[in-house]
Short mmCIF file of C-alpha atoms in Angstrom, two decimals:
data_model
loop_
_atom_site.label_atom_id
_atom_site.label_comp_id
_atom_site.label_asym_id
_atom_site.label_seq_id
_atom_site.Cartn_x
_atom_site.Cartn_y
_atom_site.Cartn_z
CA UNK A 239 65.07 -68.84 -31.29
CA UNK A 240 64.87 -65.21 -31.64
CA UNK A 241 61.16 -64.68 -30.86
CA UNK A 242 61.54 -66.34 -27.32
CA UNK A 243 64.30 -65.41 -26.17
CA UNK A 244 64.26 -61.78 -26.97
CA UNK A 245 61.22 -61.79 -25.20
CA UNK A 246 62.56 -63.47 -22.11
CA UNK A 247 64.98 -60.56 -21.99
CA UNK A 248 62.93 -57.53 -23.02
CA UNK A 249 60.94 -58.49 -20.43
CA UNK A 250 63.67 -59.03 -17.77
CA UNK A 251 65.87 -56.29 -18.58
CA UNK A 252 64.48 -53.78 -16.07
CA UNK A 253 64.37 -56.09 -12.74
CA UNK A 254 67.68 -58.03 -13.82
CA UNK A 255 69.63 -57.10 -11.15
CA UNK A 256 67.06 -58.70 -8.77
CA UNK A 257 68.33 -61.74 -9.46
CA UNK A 258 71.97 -60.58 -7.27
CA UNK A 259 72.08 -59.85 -4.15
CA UNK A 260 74.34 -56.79 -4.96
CA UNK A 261 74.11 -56.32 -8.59
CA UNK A 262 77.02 -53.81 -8.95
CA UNK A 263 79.46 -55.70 -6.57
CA UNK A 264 78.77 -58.81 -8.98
CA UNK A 265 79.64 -56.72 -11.68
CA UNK A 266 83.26 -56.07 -9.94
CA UNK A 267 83.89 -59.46 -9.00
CA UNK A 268 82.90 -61.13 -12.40
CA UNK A 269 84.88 -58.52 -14.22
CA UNK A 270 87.70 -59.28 -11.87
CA UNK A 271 87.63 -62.81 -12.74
CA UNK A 272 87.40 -62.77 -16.19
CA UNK A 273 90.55 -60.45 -16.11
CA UNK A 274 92.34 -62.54 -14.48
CA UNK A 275 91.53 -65.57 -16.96
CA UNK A 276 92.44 -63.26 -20.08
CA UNK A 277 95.50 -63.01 -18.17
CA UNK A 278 95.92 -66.44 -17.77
CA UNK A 279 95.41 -66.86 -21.17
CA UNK A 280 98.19 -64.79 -22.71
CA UNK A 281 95.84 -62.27 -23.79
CA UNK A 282 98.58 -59.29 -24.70
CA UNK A 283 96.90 -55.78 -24.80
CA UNK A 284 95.36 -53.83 -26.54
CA UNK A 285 92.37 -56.07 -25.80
CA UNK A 286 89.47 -55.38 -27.74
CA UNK A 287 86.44 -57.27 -26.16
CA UNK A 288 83.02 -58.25 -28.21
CA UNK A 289 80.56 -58.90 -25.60
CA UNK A 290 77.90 -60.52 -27.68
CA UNK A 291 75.17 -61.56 -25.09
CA UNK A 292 76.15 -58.71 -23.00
CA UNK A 293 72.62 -58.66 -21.19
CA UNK A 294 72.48 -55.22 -18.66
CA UNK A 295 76.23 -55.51 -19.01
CA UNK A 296 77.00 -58.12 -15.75
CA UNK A 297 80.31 -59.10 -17.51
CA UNK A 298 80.96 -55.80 -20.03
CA UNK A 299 80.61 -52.80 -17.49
CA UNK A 300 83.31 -55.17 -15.17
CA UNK A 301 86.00 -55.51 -18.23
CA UNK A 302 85.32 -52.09 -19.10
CA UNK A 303 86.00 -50.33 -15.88
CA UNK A 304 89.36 -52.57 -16.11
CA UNK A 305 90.77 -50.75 -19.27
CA UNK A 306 89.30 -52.90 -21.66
CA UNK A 307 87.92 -51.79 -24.84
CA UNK A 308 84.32 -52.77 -24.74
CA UNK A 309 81.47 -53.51 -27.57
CA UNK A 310 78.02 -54.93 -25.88
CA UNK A 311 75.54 -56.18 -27.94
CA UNK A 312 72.54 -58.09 -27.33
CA UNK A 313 69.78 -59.40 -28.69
CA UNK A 314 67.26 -57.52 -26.66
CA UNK A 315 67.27 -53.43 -27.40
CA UNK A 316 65.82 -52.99 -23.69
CA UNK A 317 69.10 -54.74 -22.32
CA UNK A 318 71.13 -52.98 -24.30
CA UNK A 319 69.67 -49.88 -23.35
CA UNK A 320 69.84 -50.33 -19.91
CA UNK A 321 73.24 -51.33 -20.23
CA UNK A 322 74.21 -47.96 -21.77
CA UNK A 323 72.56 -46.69 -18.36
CA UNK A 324 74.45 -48.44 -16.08
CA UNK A 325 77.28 -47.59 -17.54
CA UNK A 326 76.93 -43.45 -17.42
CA UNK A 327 75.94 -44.18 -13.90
CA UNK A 328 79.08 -45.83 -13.09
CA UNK A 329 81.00 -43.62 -15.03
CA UNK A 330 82.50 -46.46 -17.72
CA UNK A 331 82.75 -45.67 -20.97
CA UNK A 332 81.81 -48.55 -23.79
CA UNK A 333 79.75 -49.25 -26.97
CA UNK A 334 76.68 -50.90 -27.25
CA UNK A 335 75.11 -52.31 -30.23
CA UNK A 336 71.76 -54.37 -30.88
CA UNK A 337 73.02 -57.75 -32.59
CA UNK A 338 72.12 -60.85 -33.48
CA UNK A 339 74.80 -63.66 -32.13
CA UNK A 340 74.11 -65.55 -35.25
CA UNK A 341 74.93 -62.49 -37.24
CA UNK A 342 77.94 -61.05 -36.41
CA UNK A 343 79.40 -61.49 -38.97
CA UNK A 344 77.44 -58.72 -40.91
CA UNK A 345 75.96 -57.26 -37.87
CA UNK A 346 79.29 -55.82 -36.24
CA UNK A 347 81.92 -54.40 -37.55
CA UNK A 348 85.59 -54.72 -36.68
CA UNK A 349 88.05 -57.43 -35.22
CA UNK A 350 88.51 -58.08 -31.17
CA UNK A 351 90.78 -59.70 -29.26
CA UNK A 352 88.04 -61.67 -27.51
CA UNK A 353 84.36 -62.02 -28.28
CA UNK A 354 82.36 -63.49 -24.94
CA UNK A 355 79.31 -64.53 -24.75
CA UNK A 356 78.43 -65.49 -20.63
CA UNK A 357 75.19 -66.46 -18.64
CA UNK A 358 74.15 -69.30 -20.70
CA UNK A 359 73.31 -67.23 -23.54
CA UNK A 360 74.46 -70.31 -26.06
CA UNK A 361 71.94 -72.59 -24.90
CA UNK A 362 69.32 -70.70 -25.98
CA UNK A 363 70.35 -71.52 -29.59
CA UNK A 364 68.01 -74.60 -29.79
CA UNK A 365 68.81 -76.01 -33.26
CA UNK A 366 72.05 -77.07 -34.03
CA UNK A 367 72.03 -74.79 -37.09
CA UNK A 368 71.47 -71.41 -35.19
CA UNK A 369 74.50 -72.95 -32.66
CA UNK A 370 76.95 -73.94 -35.81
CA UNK A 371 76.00 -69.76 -37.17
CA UNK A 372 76.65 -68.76 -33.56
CA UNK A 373 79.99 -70.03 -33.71
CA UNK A 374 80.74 -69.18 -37.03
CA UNK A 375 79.95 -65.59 -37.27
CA UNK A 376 81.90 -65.51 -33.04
CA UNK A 377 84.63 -66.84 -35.04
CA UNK A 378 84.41 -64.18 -37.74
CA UNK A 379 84.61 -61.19 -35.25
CA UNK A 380 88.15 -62.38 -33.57
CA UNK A 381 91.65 -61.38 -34.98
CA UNK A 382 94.10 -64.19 -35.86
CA UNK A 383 95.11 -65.24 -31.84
CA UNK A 384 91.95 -63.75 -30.44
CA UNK A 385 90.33 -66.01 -27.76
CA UNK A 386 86.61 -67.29 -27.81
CA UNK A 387 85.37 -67.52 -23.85
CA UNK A 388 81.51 -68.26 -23.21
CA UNK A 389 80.15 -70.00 -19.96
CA UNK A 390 77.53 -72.50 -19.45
CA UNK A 391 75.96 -74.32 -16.77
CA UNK A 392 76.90 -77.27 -16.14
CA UNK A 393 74.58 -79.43 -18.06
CA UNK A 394 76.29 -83.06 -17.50
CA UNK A 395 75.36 -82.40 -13.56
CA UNK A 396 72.03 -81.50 -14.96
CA UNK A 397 71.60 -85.13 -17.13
CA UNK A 398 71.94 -86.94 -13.83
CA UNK A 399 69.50 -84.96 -11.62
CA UNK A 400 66.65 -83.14 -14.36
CA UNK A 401 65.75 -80.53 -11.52
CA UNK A 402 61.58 -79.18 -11.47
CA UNK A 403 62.69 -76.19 -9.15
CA UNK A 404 65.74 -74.59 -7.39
CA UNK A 405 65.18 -73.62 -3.91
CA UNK A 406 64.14 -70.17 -2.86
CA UNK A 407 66.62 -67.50 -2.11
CA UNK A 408 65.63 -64.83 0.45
CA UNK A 409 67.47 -61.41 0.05
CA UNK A 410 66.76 -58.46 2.97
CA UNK A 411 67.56 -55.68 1.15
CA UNK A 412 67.33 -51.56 2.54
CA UNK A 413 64.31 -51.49 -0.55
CA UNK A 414 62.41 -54.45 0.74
CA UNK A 415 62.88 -58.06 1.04
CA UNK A 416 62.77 -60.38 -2.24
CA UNK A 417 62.26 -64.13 -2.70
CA UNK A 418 63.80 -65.80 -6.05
CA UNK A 419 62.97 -69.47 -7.20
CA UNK A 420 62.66 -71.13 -10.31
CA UNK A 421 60.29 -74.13 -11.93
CA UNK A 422 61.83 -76.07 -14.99
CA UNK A 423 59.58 -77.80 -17.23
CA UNK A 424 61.43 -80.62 -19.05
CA UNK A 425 60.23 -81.45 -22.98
CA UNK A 426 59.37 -84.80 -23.65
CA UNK A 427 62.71 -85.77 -25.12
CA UNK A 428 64.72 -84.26 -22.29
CA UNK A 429 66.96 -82.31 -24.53
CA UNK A 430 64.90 -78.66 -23.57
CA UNK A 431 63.87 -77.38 -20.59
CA UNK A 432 62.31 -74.26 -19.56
CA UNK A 433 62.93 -72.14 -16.59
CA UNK A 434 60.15 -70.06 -14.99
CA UNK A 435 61.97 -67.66 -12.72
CA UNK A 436 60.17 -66.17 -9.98
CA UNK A 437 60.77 -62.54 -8.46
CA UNK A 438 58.69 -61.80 -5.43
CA UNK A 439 59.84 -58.43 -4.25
CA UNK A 440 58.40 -56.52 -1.36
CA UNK A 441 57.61 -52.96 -1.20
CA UNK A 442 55.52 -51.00 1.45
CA UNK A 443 54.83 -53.74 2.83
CA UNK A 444 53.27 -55.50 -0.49
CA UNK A 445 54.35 -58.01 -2.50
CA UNK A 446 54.36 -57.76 -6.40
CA UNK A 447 55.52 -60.94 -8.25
CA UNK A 448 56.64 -61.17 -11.81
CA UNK A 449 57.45 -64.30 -13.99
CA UNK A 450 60.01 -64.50 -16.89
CA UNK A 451 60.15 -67.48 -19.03
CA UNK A 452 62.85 -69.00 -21.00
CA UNK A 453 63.64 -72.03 -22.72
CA UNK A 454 67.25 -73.98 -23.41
CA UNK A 455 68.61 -76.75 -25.01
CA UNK A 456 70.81 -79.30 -22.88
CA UNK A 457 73.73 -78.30 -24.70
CA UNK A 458 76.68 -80.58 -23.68
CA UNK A 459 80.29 -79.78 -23.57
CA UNK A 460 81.40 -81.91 -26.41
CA UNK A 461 78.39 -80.44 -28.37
CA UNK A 462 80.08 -77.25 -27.85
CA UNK A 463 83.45 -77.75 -28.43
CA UNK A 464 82.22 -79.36 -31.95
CA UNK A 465 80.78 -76.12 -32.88
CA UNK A 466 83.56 -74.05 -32.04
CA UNK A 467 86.42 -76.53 -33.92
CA UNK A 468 84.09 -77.30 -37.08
CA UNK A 469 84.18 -72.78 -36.95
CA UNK A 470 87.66 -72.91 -37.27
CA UNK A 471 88.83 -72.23 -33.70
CA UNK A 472 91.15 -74.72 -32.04
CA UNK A 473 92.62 -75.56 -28.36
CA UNK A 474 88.82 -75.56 -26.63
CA UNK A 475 89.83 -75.38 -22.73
CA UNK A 476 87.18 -75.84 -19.87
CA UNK A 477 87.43 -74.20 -16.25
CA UNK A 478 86.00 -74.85 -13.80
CA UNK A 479 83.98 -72.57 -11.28
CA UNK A 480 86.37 -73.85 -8.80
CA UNK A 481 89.51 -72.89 -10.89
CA UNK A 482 87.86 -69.33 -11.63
CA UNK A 483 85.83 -68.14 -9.25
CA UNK A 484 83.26 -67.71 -11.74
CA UNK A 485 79.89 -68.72 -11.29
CA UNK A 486 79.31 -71.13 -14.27
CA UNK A 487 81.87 -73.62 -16.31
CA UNK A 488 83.86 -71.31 -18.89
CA UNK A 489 85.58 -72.72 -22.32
CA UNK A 490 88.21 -70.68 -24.04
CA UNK A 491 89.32 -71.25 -27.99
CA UNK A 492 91.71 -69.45 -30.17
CA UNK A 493 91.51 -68.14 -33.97
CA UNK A 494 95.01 -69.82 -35.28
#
């Protein structure tokens, strides 16, 4: 797992925010939603919030200009580092860290009130084993009442259709115009697939393309859940993009 994917993002962490048509107003609305869930959730402060696949810091930098006590780590150093950038340009204050998910345990210190991990992040734990330490050493970080929340895509709607590309997206932009699309590669046993995303950006009046590649595992809801109740956590809740105005599915669990 960790070869790959750490590529994937070291590779992506500098033209990230192409992906959004306004990175930084994503950033405000995301943190604004996940607020409001915590909220929902009876999530008392101080909140203390472990942002474990924090990426550039999409989801952290949005808690963290909220009030929340923030601790983004990542896998990648280059997305970690560019998170700490973002964040002295937008004049938020939080902690950064280069972690393993699978080693929190050891890798992090301290307790939190939530631990997150967002984007997808979780499917790129291909082997049930790395997905059972995942949870396990999530688990490990939370106080006793601290809430789990991690998003996914919605991979059930993904069994029925097995998509080879997603349809381009054209953003005008004042530095240039950009067209996004993606080409997923399904393994033989349909329970991978790998996403080529495509980032065709225009400057001057040239275009420059790039290509990051990552694979994922179909991970399925139930498979999920499993992981985070055989960890220890209980009460595994799903919303839906339509309840939270977030982009992807999100599940919640509590440490008893």
């Amino acid at each position: 797992m960790s070869d790959s994917v750490l590529d994937f993002y070291e590779g992506l962490a500098e033209e990230y925010h192409l992906l959004f048509a306004d990175w930084e107003q994503s950033v405000e609305r995301q943190g604004a939603v996940l607020d409001a869930l915590l909220r929902r959730s009876d999530m008392p402060p101080p909140r203390r919030v472990l942002d474990c696949a924090c990426g550039i810091g999409t989801q952290a930098l949005g808690l963290a200009a909220r009030g929340y006590a923030v601790h983004a780590t990542d896998l990648s150093p280059s997305a970690v580092a560019r998170a700490e950038r973002e964040a002295r340009a937008m004049h938020v204050t939080l902690t950064t860290g280069v972690a393993d998910m699978r080693m929190l345990d050891w890798q992090v210190p301290g307790a939190f009130h939530v631990v997150m991990s967002c984007d997808n992040a979780l499917a790129h734990l291909l082997e049930d084993s790395d997905l059972h330490d995942a949870a396990n050493a999530m688990a490990s970080r939370l106080v006793p009442g601290g809430l789990l929340v991690a998003s996914l895509r919605d991979h059930e709607a993904l069994v029925e259709k097995r998509p080879r590309f997603t349809a381009e997206r054209v953003l005008d932009t004042p530095l240039g115009r950009r067209v996004l699309f993606q080409v997923w590669d399904w393994a033989v046993d349909e329970r991978q697939y790998t996403v080529r995303q495509f980032i065709l950006r225009q400057e001057s009046g040239v275009w420059h393309t790039t290509e990051h590649t990552g694979v994922y595992r179909l991970l399925e809801r139930l498979e999920l859940e499993r992981a985070l109740t055989q960890a220890g956590l209980v009460d595994p809740r799903w919303y839906s993009p339509e309840e939270t105005g977030f982009y992807q599915p999100l599940i919640t669990a509590r440490k008893p």
